[in-house]
């Protein structure tokens, strides 16, 4: 690999795109991991992917279609997870597999050469356009600002929604806000990381950070650090080995996760049984 | 004295049974009301209705002079603290006991603001009150059941409520601290002109601190007793014998 590659405008875009995706996805990931919304998140990601493909078929902006699809999915799954009086597992399983089914259907319906569709599937860091980069930058900025503005309310909701609700924090609004931002992060990183992989960049860095700390602010920081490192390392590896960047970013972030669970100070807690003393547990 | 809570003909119906059946209740300011009854009698349901976590199928609730509607909910909740019966949080949650106690004040602090010095001072005081200051920086998930209960009590007190709802506050508490809790609640009553409603299976605790005790059974309030009457075992016994028939 030649170092002068850095001067290449494609490469500069790629470095910036992986940086932004490596910030925004892991930030959302902290919320998803601590609130145990992984299954909702992955369903949103697949719905967004299906939406983007439909956009390609219909010839409309695929980012907008992806966003619409993930918002619809959030609108369906949110209330199910919200209800609390029955387990939403089944409904989410149905949602998840339906989105997957739709994606395959749309893939087969795409007219002409499938390069663009494959781009969505694998992600293409080196082909990211100025508009896409602008959208991603906007989403990252808005996510950061919103998180800073509502930090304490978000913490309360992460801790326990019902209690947050009962102290006069609009926990339900915040919950749906989180799902919306999750949809935005997914949509804006979709064609960079790849439709099938984008959710990994949300969950892996946050899950790794979760293993390392008992402080929420530290967890946000570590998660972003791991996200950005995975992004850049993935990019470097993909230049060296000439392999898809998105996949390598994910593999790198998974490696981070494996390392952290091996050395996690929480490992002991992990395997402890939860006390069932009738009060808490 | 003015009315702080009024519930009229409240019903909550579930497919198997009614959790509340035509419950009416008036609570005056500064009362310390106890609620006692069998498992499944509807005690927790009643508290959740007051704080707006469960919705009535029919009937009406008025708290702090406000009709309990979605619009009034935020204001009612800011003046009302609620200690839940049980709490499920992830034991590895990256949040400390201090953070949890401080969360009680978030509604009061309001949006876009950080806890001020006086907020921190207040939280420090309540944590000391419940003897939890030694583990304030410990992750909440690492605490024992009783320690968590104390932190949750601090969370409720930190809110400086006008109305305090506690669902089995003595759960997991040791004997010594159970006695302390009575004093803490009494003290808060004096300082904050508080009204409280306490659900408990601990008859001694209730008769010690409450000014009035309701017995609940099958979703109904069936008796309204003074502490002395409540201590009189026969009355309570008869209540439960009737339940068995
Ligand atoms: N979501 C629900 N669906 C169906 N039934 C419910 C629901 N929530 C509560 N119930 C029923 O309502 C009844 C009252 O429940 P509640 O939790 O108020 O009892 P409780 O008096 O607090 O009992 P305990 O002493 O065990 O805490 C119970 O029989 C319960 O099964
Ligand atoms: Mg109960």
Coordinates of C-alpha atoms and ligand atoms in Angstrom, one line a residue:
Chain A
X1 CA 0.0 0.0 0.0
X2 CA 1.3 3.4 -1.0
X3 CA 0.9 6.1 1.6
X4 CA 0.2 8.7 -1.2
X5 CA -3.2 7.0 -1.5
X6 CA -4.3 9.4 1.2
X7 CA -4.2 12.3 -1.3
X8 CA -6.7 10.6 -3.4
X9 CA -10.1 12.3 -3.1
X10 CA -11.9 8.9 -3.0
X11 CA -9.7 7.9 -0.2
X12 CA -10.3 11.1 1.7
X13 CA -14.0 10.6 1.4
X14 CA -13.6 7.1 2.6
X15 CA -11.6 8.1 5.6
X16 CA -14.2 10.8 6.5
X17 CA -17.1 8.4 5.9
X18 CA -15.7 5.7 8.1
X19 CA -15.0 8.3 10.8
X20 CA -18.6 9.5 10.8
X21 CA -20.1 6.1 10.6
X22 CA -17.7 5.0 13.3
X23 CA -19.0 7.8 15.6
X24 CA -22.7 7.8 14.9
X25 CA -23.4 4.0 14.8
X26 CA -21.6 3.2 18.1
X27 CA -23.3 6.1 19.9
X28 CA -26.6 4.7 19.0
X29 CA -25.3 1.3 19.9
X30 CA -24.8 2.3 23.5
X31 CA -28.5 3.1 23.7
X32 CA -29.4 -0.1 21.9
X33 CA -27.2 -2.3 24.1
X34 CA -28.1 -0.8 27.4
X35 CA -31.8 -0.9 26.6
X36 CA -31.5 -4.4 25.2
X37 CA -33.1 -3.3 21.9
X38 CA -30.7 -5.4 19.7
X39 CA -33.5 -7.3 18.1
X40 CA -35.5 -4.2 17.3
X41 CA -32.3 -2.6 15.9
X42 CA -31.5 -5.5 13.6
X43 CA -35.0 -5.5 12.4
X44 CA -34.8 -1.8 11.6
X45 CA -31.6 -2.4 9.7
X46 CA -33.1 -5.1 7.6
X47 CA -36.2 -3.1 6.9
X48 CA -34.0 -0.1 5.9
X49 CA -32.1 -2.4 3.5
X50 CA -35.3 -3.7 2.0
X51 CA -36.5 -0.1 1.6
X52 CA -33.2 1.0 -0.1
X53 CA -33.6 -1.9 -2.6
X54 CA -37.2 -0.9 -3.3
X55 CA -35.9 2.6 -3.9
X56 CA -33.5 1.3 -6.5
X57 CA -36.3 -0.6 -8.3
X58 CA -38.7 2.4 -8.3
X59 CA -35.9 4.8 -9.2
X60 CA -36.5 7.0 -6.2
X61 CA -33.8 8.0 -3.6
X62 CA -32.9 4.9 -1.8
X63 CA -31.8 6.7 1.4
X64 CA -35.3 8.2 1.8
X65 CA -37.0 4.8 1.1
X66 CA -34.7 3.2 3.6
X67 CA -35.6 5.8 6.2
X68 CA -39.3 5.4 5.5
X69 CA -39.0 1.6 5.9
X70 CA -37.1 1.7 9.1
X71 CA -39.5 4.3 10.6
X72 CA -42.4 2.0 9.7
X73 CA -40.6 -0.9 11.3
X74 CA -40.0 1.2 14.4
X75 CA -43.6 2.2 14.4
X76 CA -44.7 -1.5 14.4
X77 CA -42.0 -2.9 16.8
X78 CA -41.9 0.1 19.2
X79 CA -45.4 -0.5 20.6
X80 CA -44.8 -4.2 20.8
X81 CA -41.7 -3.8 22.9
X82 CA -43.5 -1.1 24.8
X83 CA -46.4 -3.1 25.9
X84 CA -44.4 -5.2 28.2
X85 CA -47.3 -7.5 29.1
X86 CA -46.2 -10.1 26.5
X87 CA -42.9 -11.0 25.0
X88 CA -42.4 -9.3 21.6
X89 CA -39.9 -11.9 20.5
X90 CA -42.3 -13.6 18.1
X91 CA -43.4 -10.4 16.5
X92 CA -39.9 -9.3 16.0
X93 CA -38.9 -12.7 14.5
X94 CA -41.7 -12.2 12.0
X95 CA -40.7 -8.7 11.2
X96 CA -37.1 -9.6 10.9
X97 CA -37.6 -12.5 8.5
X98 CA -40.2 -10.6 6.5
X99 CA -37.8 -7.7 5.9
X100 CA -35.2 -10.3 4.9
X101 CA -37.7 -11.9 2.5
X102 CA -38.6 -8.6 1.0
X103 CA -34.9 -7.8 0.5
X104 CA -34.3 -11.0 -1.5
X105 CA -37.5 -10.4 -3.5
X106 CA -36.4 -6.8 -4.3
X107 CA -32.9 -8.0 -5.1
X108 CA -34.3 -10.3 -7.8
X109 CA -36.5 -7.6 -9.2
X110 CA -33.8 -5.1 -9.8
X111 CA -33.7 -4.3 -13.5
X112 CA -30.4 -4.2 -15.3
X113 CA -27.0 -4.6 -13.8
X114 CA -27.0 -5.3 -10.1
X115 CA -23.9 -3.3 -9.2
X116 CA -25.8 -0.7 -7.3
X117 CA -27.7 -3.4 -5.4
X118 CA -24.5 -5.2 -4.6
X119 CA -23.1 -1.9 -3.4
X120 CA -26.0 -1.7 -0.9
X121 CA -25.4 -5.2 0.1
X122 CA -21.6 -5.0 0.6
X123 CA -21.2 -1.3 1.1
X124 CA -18.9 0.9 -0.8
X125 CA -16.7 3.2 1.1
X126 CA -14.7 4.2 -2.0
X127 CA -17.8 5.1 -4.0
X128 CA -19.4 7.3 -1.4
X129 CA -20.8 10.5 -3.0
X130 CA -20.6 14.0 -1.6
X131 CA -24.4 14.0 -0.9
X132 CA -24.2 10.8 1.0
X133 CA -21.3 12.1 3.0
X134 CA -23.2 15.3 3.7
X135 CA -26.2 13.3 4.9
X136 CA -24.0 11.2 7.2
X137 CA -22.3 14.2 8.6
X138 CA -25.7 15.9 9.3
X139 CA -27.0 12.8 11.0
X140 CA -23.8 12.4 13.1
X141 CA -24.0 16.1 14.2
X142 CA -27.7 16.0 15.0
X143 CA -27.2 12.8 17.0
X144 CA -24.4 14.2 19.0
X145 CA -26.2 17.4 19.8
X146 CA -29.4 15.7 20.7
X147 CA -27.6 13.3 23.0
X148 CA -25.8 16.1 24.7
X149 CA -28.9 18.1 25.2
X150 CA -31.0 15.3 26.6
X151 CA -28.2 13.3 28.2
X152 CA -29.6 13.1 31.7
X153 CA -33.1 12.2 30.4
X154 CA -31.6 9.5 28.2
X155 CA -29.7 8.1 31.1
X156 CA -32.8 7.8 33.2
X157 CA -34.6 6.0 30.4
X158 CA -31.7 3.6 29.9
X159 CA -31.8 2.8 33.6
X160 CA -35.4 2.0 33.9
X161 CA -38.2 3.4 31.7
X162 CA -41.1 3.0 34.1
X163 CA -39.2 4.8 36.8
X164 CA -38.1 7.6 34.5
X165 CA -41.7 7.9 33.4
X166 CA -42.9 8.1 36.9
X167 CA -40.6 11.0 37.8
X168 CA -42.0 13.1 35.0
X169 CA -39.5 12.4 32.2
X170 CA -41.2 11.9 28.9
X171 CA -39.7 8.4 28.6
X172 CA -42.0 7.2 25.9
X173 CA -41.1 10.1 23.6
X174 CA -37.4 9.5 24.3
X175 CA -37.8 5.8 23.6
X176 CA -39.3 6.5 20.2
X177 CA -36.7 9.2 19.6
X178 CA -34.0 6.6 20.2
X179 CA -35.7 4.3 17.6
X180 CA -35.9 7.1 15.1
X181 CA -32.2 8.0 15.6
X182 CA -31.3 4.3 15.2
X183 CA -33.2 4.4 11.9
X184 CA -31.3 7.5 10.9
X185 CA -27.9 6.1 11.8
X186 CA -28.6 2.9 9.9
X187 CA -29.9 4.7 6.8
X188 CA -27.0 7.1 6.6
X189 CA -24.4 4.4 6.9
X190 CA -26.2 1.8 4.8
X191 CA -24.3 2.2 1.6
X192 CA -21.0 2.7 3.3
X193 CA -20.9 -0.4 5.5
X194 CA -23.5 -2.4 3.6
X195 CA -27.1 -3.3 4.3
X196 CA -26.5 -6.6 5.9
X197 CA -23.6 -5.4 8.0
X198 CA -24.5 -2.0 9.2
X199 CA -26.2 -3.2 12.4
X200 CA -22.9 -4.8 13.5
X201 CA -21.3 -1.4 13.6
X202 CA -24.0 -0.3 15.9
X203 CA -23.9 -3.2 18.2
X204 CA -20.2 -4.5 18.3
X205 CA -18.4 -1.4 19.6
X206 CA -21.1 -0.7 22.2
X207 CA -21.1 -4.3 23.3
X208 CA -17.3 -4.2 23.6
X209 CA -17.4 -1.0 25.6
X210 CA -20.1 -2.4 27.8
X211 CA -17.7 -5.1 28.9
X212 CA -15.1 -2.5 30.0
X213 CA -16.8 0.0 32.1
X214 CA -19.4 0.8 34.8
X215 CA -19.6 4.4 33.8
X216 CA -22.1 5.4 31.1
X217 CA -20.1 8.4 29.8
X218 CA -17.0 6.2 29.6
X219 CA -19.0 3.7 27.7
X220 CA -20.1 6.3 25.1
X221 CA -16.4 7.3 24.7
X222 CA -15.0 3.8 24.4
X223 CA -17.7 2.8 22.0
X224 CA -17.0 5.6 19.7
X225 CA -13.2 5.0 20.0
X226 CA -13.7 1.3 19.1
X227 CA -16.1 2.3 16.3
X228 CA -13.6 4.7 14.7
X229 CA -10.7 2.4 15.1
X230 CA -12.6 -0.5 13.5
X231 CA -13.6 1.8 10.7
X232 CA -10.1 2.9 9.9
X233 CA -8.5 -0.4 10.5
X234 CA -11.1 -2.0 8.3
X235 CA -10.3 0.5 5.6
X236 CA -6.6 -0.1 5.8
X237 CA -7.0 -3.9 5.7
X238 CA -9.3 -3.6 2.7
X239 CA -6.7 -1.5 0.8
X240 CA -4.0 -4.0 1.7
X241 CA -5.9 -7.2 1.0
X242 CA -8.3 -5.8 -1.6
X243 CA -11.4 -7.1 0.2
X244 CA -14.7 -5.4 0.8
X245 CA -14.3 -2.6 3.4
X246 CA -17.7 -3.0 5.2
X247 CA -17.0 -6.7 5.9
X248 CA -13.5 -5.9 7.2
X249 CA -14.8 -3.1 9.5
X250 CA -17.3 -5.6 11.0
X251 CA -14.7 -8.3 11.4
X252 CA -12.4 -5.8 13.1
X253 CA -15.1 -4.6 15.5
X254 CA -16.0 -8.2 16.3
X255 CA -12.4 -8.9 17.1
X256 CA -12.5 -5.9 19.5
X257 CA -15.6 -7.5 21.1
X258 CA -13.9 -10.8 21.5
X259 CA -10.8 -9.3 23.1
X260 CA -13.0 -7.3 25.5
X261 CA -15.1 -10.2 26.7
X262 CA -11.9 -12.1 27.3
X263 CA -10.4 -9.4 29.5
X264 CA -13.7 -7.9 30.8
X265 CA -13.8 -7.0 34.5
X266 CA -17.4 -7.9 34.3
X267 CA -16.7 -11.5 33.2
X268 CA -17.3 -12.7 36.7
X269 CA -20.6 -10.9 37.0
X270 CA -21.5 -12.3 33.6
X271 CA -21.5 -15.9 34.8
X272 CA -23.0 -15.2 38.1
X273 CA -26.6 -16.2 38.5
X274 CA -29.0 -13.3 39.1
X275 CA -30.2 -13.3 42.7
X276 CA -33.8 -14.5 42.9
X277 CA -34.7 -13.1 46.3
X278 CA -38.2 -12.1 45.2
X279 CA -37.4 -8.4 45.5
X280 CA -35.0 -7.7 42.7
X281 CA -33.9 -10.0 40.1
Chain B
X1 CA -57.0 20.2 55.3
X2 CA -57.4 19.8 51.6
X3 CA -57.8 16.8 49.4
X4 CA -54.7 15.6 47.6
X5 CA -56.1 12.5 46.0
X6 CA -59.6 11.5 45.0
X7 CA -60.4 8.3 43.2
X8 CA -64.0 7.7 42.1
X9 CA -65.4 4.3 41.1
X10 CA -62.1 3.0 39.6
X11 CA -62.3 -0.2 37.6
X12 CA -59.5 -2.2 35.9
X13 CA -60.7 -5.4 34.2
X14 CA -58.4 -8.2 33.0
X15 CA -59.6 -11.3 31.2
X16 CA -59.2 -13.5 34.3
X17 CA -60.2 -11.1 37.0
X18 CA -60.7 -7.5 37.9
X19 CA -57.6 -5.9 39.4
X20 CA -59.7 -3.0 40.7
X21 CA -63.4 -3.2 41.3
X22 CA -65.2 0.1 42.0
X23 CA -62.5 1.6 44.2
X24 CA -63.2 5.0 45.6
X25 CA -60.7 6.7 47.9
X26 CA -60.1 10.2 49.3
X27 CA -56.8 11.1 50.8
X28 CA -56.2 14.4 52.7
X29 CA -53.0 16.3 52.7
X30 CA -50.4 15.1 55.2
X31 CA -52.1 11.7 55.8
X32 CA -49.9 8.7 56.0
X33 CA -52.1 6.0 54.5
X34 CA -51.3 2.3 54.7
X35 CA -52.6 -0.3 52.4
X36 CA -52.6 -4.0 53.5
X37 CA -53.9 -7.1 51.8
X38 CA -53.3 -10.4 50.2
X39 CA -51.1 -11.0 47.2
X40 CA -53.0 -10.1 44.1
X41 CA -55.4 -7.8 46.0
X42 CA -54.7 -4.9 43.7
X43 CA -52.5 -2.8 45.9
X44 CA -49.7 -2.2 43.4
X45 CA -52.3 -1.7 40.7
X46 CA -53.8 1.1 42.8
X47 CA -50.5 2.9 43.2
X48 CA -49.7 2.6 39.5
X49 CA -53.0 4.1 38.7
X50 CA -52.2 7.1 40.8
X51 CA -48.9 7.8 39.1
X52 CA -50.4 7.1 35.7
X53 CA -48.6 3.9 34.8
X54 CA -51.9 2.0 34.5
X55 CA -54.9 3.3 32.9
X56 CA -58.4 2.9 34.4
X57 CA -61.1 1.2 32.3
X58 CA -63.6 3.4 34.0
X59 CA -63.7 5.9 36.9
X60 CA -61.7 9.0 37.6
X61 CA -58.6 10.1 39.5
X62 CA -57.8 13.5 40.7
X63 CA -54.3 14.2 42.1
X64 CA -53.0 17.5 43.4
X65 CA -56.3 19.0 42.3
X66 CA -55.6 17.9 38.7
X67 CA -57.7 15.4 36.8
X68 CA -55.4 12.6 35.8
X69 CA -55.2 13.0 32.0
X70 CA -52.3 12.6 29.6
X71 CA -51.8 16.4 29.6
X72 CA -51.7 16.8 33.4
X73 CA -49.6 13.7 33.8
X74 CA -46.2 15.4 33.7
X75 CA -47.1 17.9 36.3
X76 CA -48.7 15.3 38.6
X77 CA -45.6 13.0 38.3
X78 CA -43.2 15.8 39.1
X79 CA -45.0 16.3 42.5
X80 CA -45.4 12.5 43.1
X81 CA -42.6 10.1 43.9
X82 CA -43.1 6.4 43.3
X83 CA -41.1 3.5 44.7
X84 CA -41.9 0.4 42.7
X85 CA -42.3 -3.0 44.2
X86 CA -39.7 -4.6 42.1
X87 CA -37.2 -3.4 39.6
X88 CA -35.6 -5.2 36.8
X89 CA -32.4 -3.7 35.6
X90 CA -29.4 -5.2 34.1
X91 CA -26.8 -6.0 36.8
X92 CA -24.0 -4.8 34.6
X93 CA -25.7 -1.5 33.9
X94 CA -23.0 1.2 33.8
X95 CA -24.8 3.5 36.3
X96 CA -23.8 4.2 39.9
X97 CA -26.0 4.4 43.0
X98 CA -25.4 8.1 43.0
X99 CA -26.6 8.5 39.5
X100 CA -29.8 6.6 40.4
X101 CA -30.5 8.8 43.4
X102 CA -29.9 11.9 41.3
X103 CA -32.3 10.7 38.6
X104 CA -35.1 11.3 41.1
X105 CA -34.5 15.0 40.7
X106 CA -34.2 15.0 36.9
X107 CA -37.9 15.9 36.4
X108 CA -37.5 18.7 38.8
X109 CA -34.3 20.0 37.3
X110 CA -36.0 20.2 33.9
X111 CA -34.8 19.8 30.4
X112 CA -31.5 21.2 29.1
X113 CA -30.2 21.8 32.6
X114 CA -27.5 20.0 34.6
X115 CA -27.8 19.2 38.3
X116 CA -26.8 22.2 40.3
X117 CA -24.7 22.4 43.4
X118 CA -27.8 22.4 45.6
X119 CA -29.1 19.3 43.7
X120 CA -25.9 17.5 44.5
X121 CA -26.0 18.6 48.1
X122 CA -29.6 17.4 48.4
X123 CA -28.8 14.0 46.9
X124 CA -25.8 13.7 49.2
X125 CA -28.2 14.4 52.2
X126 CA -30.8 11.8 51.2
X127 CA -28.1 9.2 50.5
X128 CA -26.7 9.8 54.0
X129 CA -30.3 9.6 55.4
X130 CA -30.7 6.1 54.1
X131 CA -27.1 5.2 55.1
X132 CA -26.2 4.6 51.5
X133 CA -23.4 7.2 51.2
X134 CA -20.7 4.6 51.6
X135 CA -21.6 2.9 48.4
X136 CA -22.7 6.0 46.4
X137 CA -20.1 5.3 43.7
X138 CA -20.7 1.6 43.4
X139 CA -22.4 0.5 40.2
X140 CA -26.1 0.0 41.1
X141 CA -26.1 -3.5 39.7
X142 CA -23.4 -4.6 42.2
X143 CA -25.5 -3.7 45.3
X144 CA -27.3 -6.2 47.4
X145 CA -31.1 -6.3 47.3
X146 CA -31.5 -4.2 50.5
X147 CA -28.8 -1.7 49.4
X148 CA -30.7 -1.2 46.1
X149 CA -33.9 -0.7 48.0
X150 CA -32.3 2.0 50.0
X151 CA -31.0 3.7 46.9
X152 CA -34.4 3.6 45.4
X153 CA -35.9 5.1 48.6
X154 CA -33.3 7.9 48.2
X155 CA -34.4 8.2 44.6
X156 CA -37.9 8.8 45.7
X157 CA -37.0 11.3 48.5
X158 CA -34.6 13.2 46.2
X159 CA -37.6 14.2 44.2
X160 CA -38.9 16.3 47.1
X161 CA -42.5 15.1 46.3
X162 CA -45.8 16.3 47.8
X163 CA -47.2 12.8 47.5
X164 CA -45.1 9.7 48.1
X165 CA -46.2 6.3 46.9
X166 CA -44.2 3.4 48.3
X167 CA -44.9 -0.2 47.2
X168 CA -43.5 -2.5 49.9
X169 CA -40.7 -0.2 51.0
X170 CA -39.5 -2.6 53.7
X171 CA -38.8 -5.3 51.2
X172 CA -35.3 -6.7 51.7
X173 CA -34.5 -4.2 54.4
X174 CA -32.9 -5.4 57.6
X175 CA -34.7 -5.0 60.9
X176 CA -32.7 -2.0 62.0
X177 CA -33.2 0.0 58.8
X178 CA -36.9 -0.8 58.7
X179 CA -37.2 1.1 62.0
X180 CA -35.1 3.9 60.6
X181 CA -37.3 4.1 57.5
X182 CA -40.3 4.9 59.7
X183 CA -38.4 7.9 61.1
X184 CA -37.1 9.0 57.7
X185 CA -40.7 9.0 56.3
X186 CA -42.0 10.9 59.4
X187 CA -39.2 13.4 59.1
X188 CA -40.0 13.9 55.4
X189 CA -43.6 14.5 56.4
X190 CA -42.7 17.3 58.6
X191 CA -40.2 18.9 56.3
X192 CA -42.0 18.6 53.0
X193 CA -45.6 18.6 54.3
X194 CA -45.7 15.3 52.6
X195 CA -48.6 12.9 52.1
X196 CA -47.8 9.3 51.7
X197 CA -49.4 6.0 50.7
X198 CA -47.6 2.9 51.8
X199 CA -48.3 -0.6 50.6
X200 CA -46.9 -3.2 52.8
X201 CA -47.2 -6.7 54.2
X202 CA -45.4 -5.6 57.3
X203 CA -48.4 -5.0 59.7
X204 CA -46.2 -3.8 62.5
X205 CA -44.5 -1.2 60.3
X206 CA -47.8 0.1 59.0
X207 CA -49.5 0.3 62.4
X208 CA -46.4 2.1 63.7
X209 CA -46.3 4.9 61.2
X210 CA -49.6 5.2 59.5
X211 CA -52.5 7.5 60.4
X212 CA -55.0 5.3 58.6
X213 CA -54.9 1.8 57.1
X214 CA -57.0 0.4 54.3
X215 CA -57.5 -3.3 53.8
X216 CA -57.8 -4.5 50.2
X217 CA -59.2 -7.8 48.9
X218 CA -60.0 -8.9 45.4
X219 CA -59.6 -5.5 43.9
X220 CA -61.8 -3.8 46.5
X221 CA -61.1 -1.6 49.5
X222 CA -63.0 -3.4 52.2
X223 CA -62.0 -1.7 55.4
X224 CA -60.8 1.6 56.6
X225 CA -59.1 1.3 60.0
X226 CA -57.3 3.5 62.5
X227 CA -53.9 2.2 63.6
X228 CA -55.4 1.0 66.9
X229 CA -58.2 -0.9 65.2
X230 CA -55.6 -2.4 62.8
X231 CA -53.6 -3.6 65.7
X232 CA -56.7 -5.3 67.0
X233 CA -56.1 -8.6 65.3
X234 CA -59.6 -9.7 65.4
X235 CA -60.8 -7.1 62.9
X236 CA -58.1 -8.0 60.4
X237 CA -58.6 -11.6 61.0
X238 CA -62.3 -11.3 60.3
X239 CA -61.5 -9.5 57.1
X240 CA -59.4 -12.4 55.9
X241 CA -61.8 -15.0 57.1
X242 CA -64.5 -13.4 55.0
X243 CA -62.1 -13.6 52.1
X244 CA -61.8 -17.4 52.5
X245 CA -65.5 -17.9 52.4
Ligands
LIG1 N1 -51.2 -6.8 33.1 C1 -52.0 -7.7 33.7 N2 -52.8 -8.6 33.1 C2 -53.6 -9.4 33.8 N3 -53.7 -9.4 35.1 C3 -53.0 -8.5 35.8 C4 -52.1 -7.6 35.2 N4 -51.6 -6.8 36.1 C5 -52.1 -7.2 37.3 N5 -53.0 -8.2 37.1 C6 -53.7 -8.9 38.1 O1 -54.3 -8.0 39.0 C7 -54.2 -8.5 40.3 C8 -53.7 -7.4 41.2 O2 -52.3 -7.2 41.0 P1 -51.4 -6.3 42.0 O3 -50.0 -6.4 41.4 O4 -52.1 -5.0 42.1 O5 -51.5 -7.1 43.3 P2 -50.8 -6.7 44.7 O6 -52.0 -6.5 45.7 O7 -49.8 -5.7 44.6 O8 -50.2 -8.1 45.1 P3 -48.7 -8.4 45.9 O9 -49.0 -8.4 47.3 O10 -48.4 -9.8 45.5 O11 -47.8 -7.4 45.4 C9 -53.4 -9.7 40.3 O12 -54.3 -10.8 40.5 C10 -52.8 -9.8 38.9 O13 -52.8 -11.1 38.5
LIG2 MG1 -47.9 -5.6 44.7

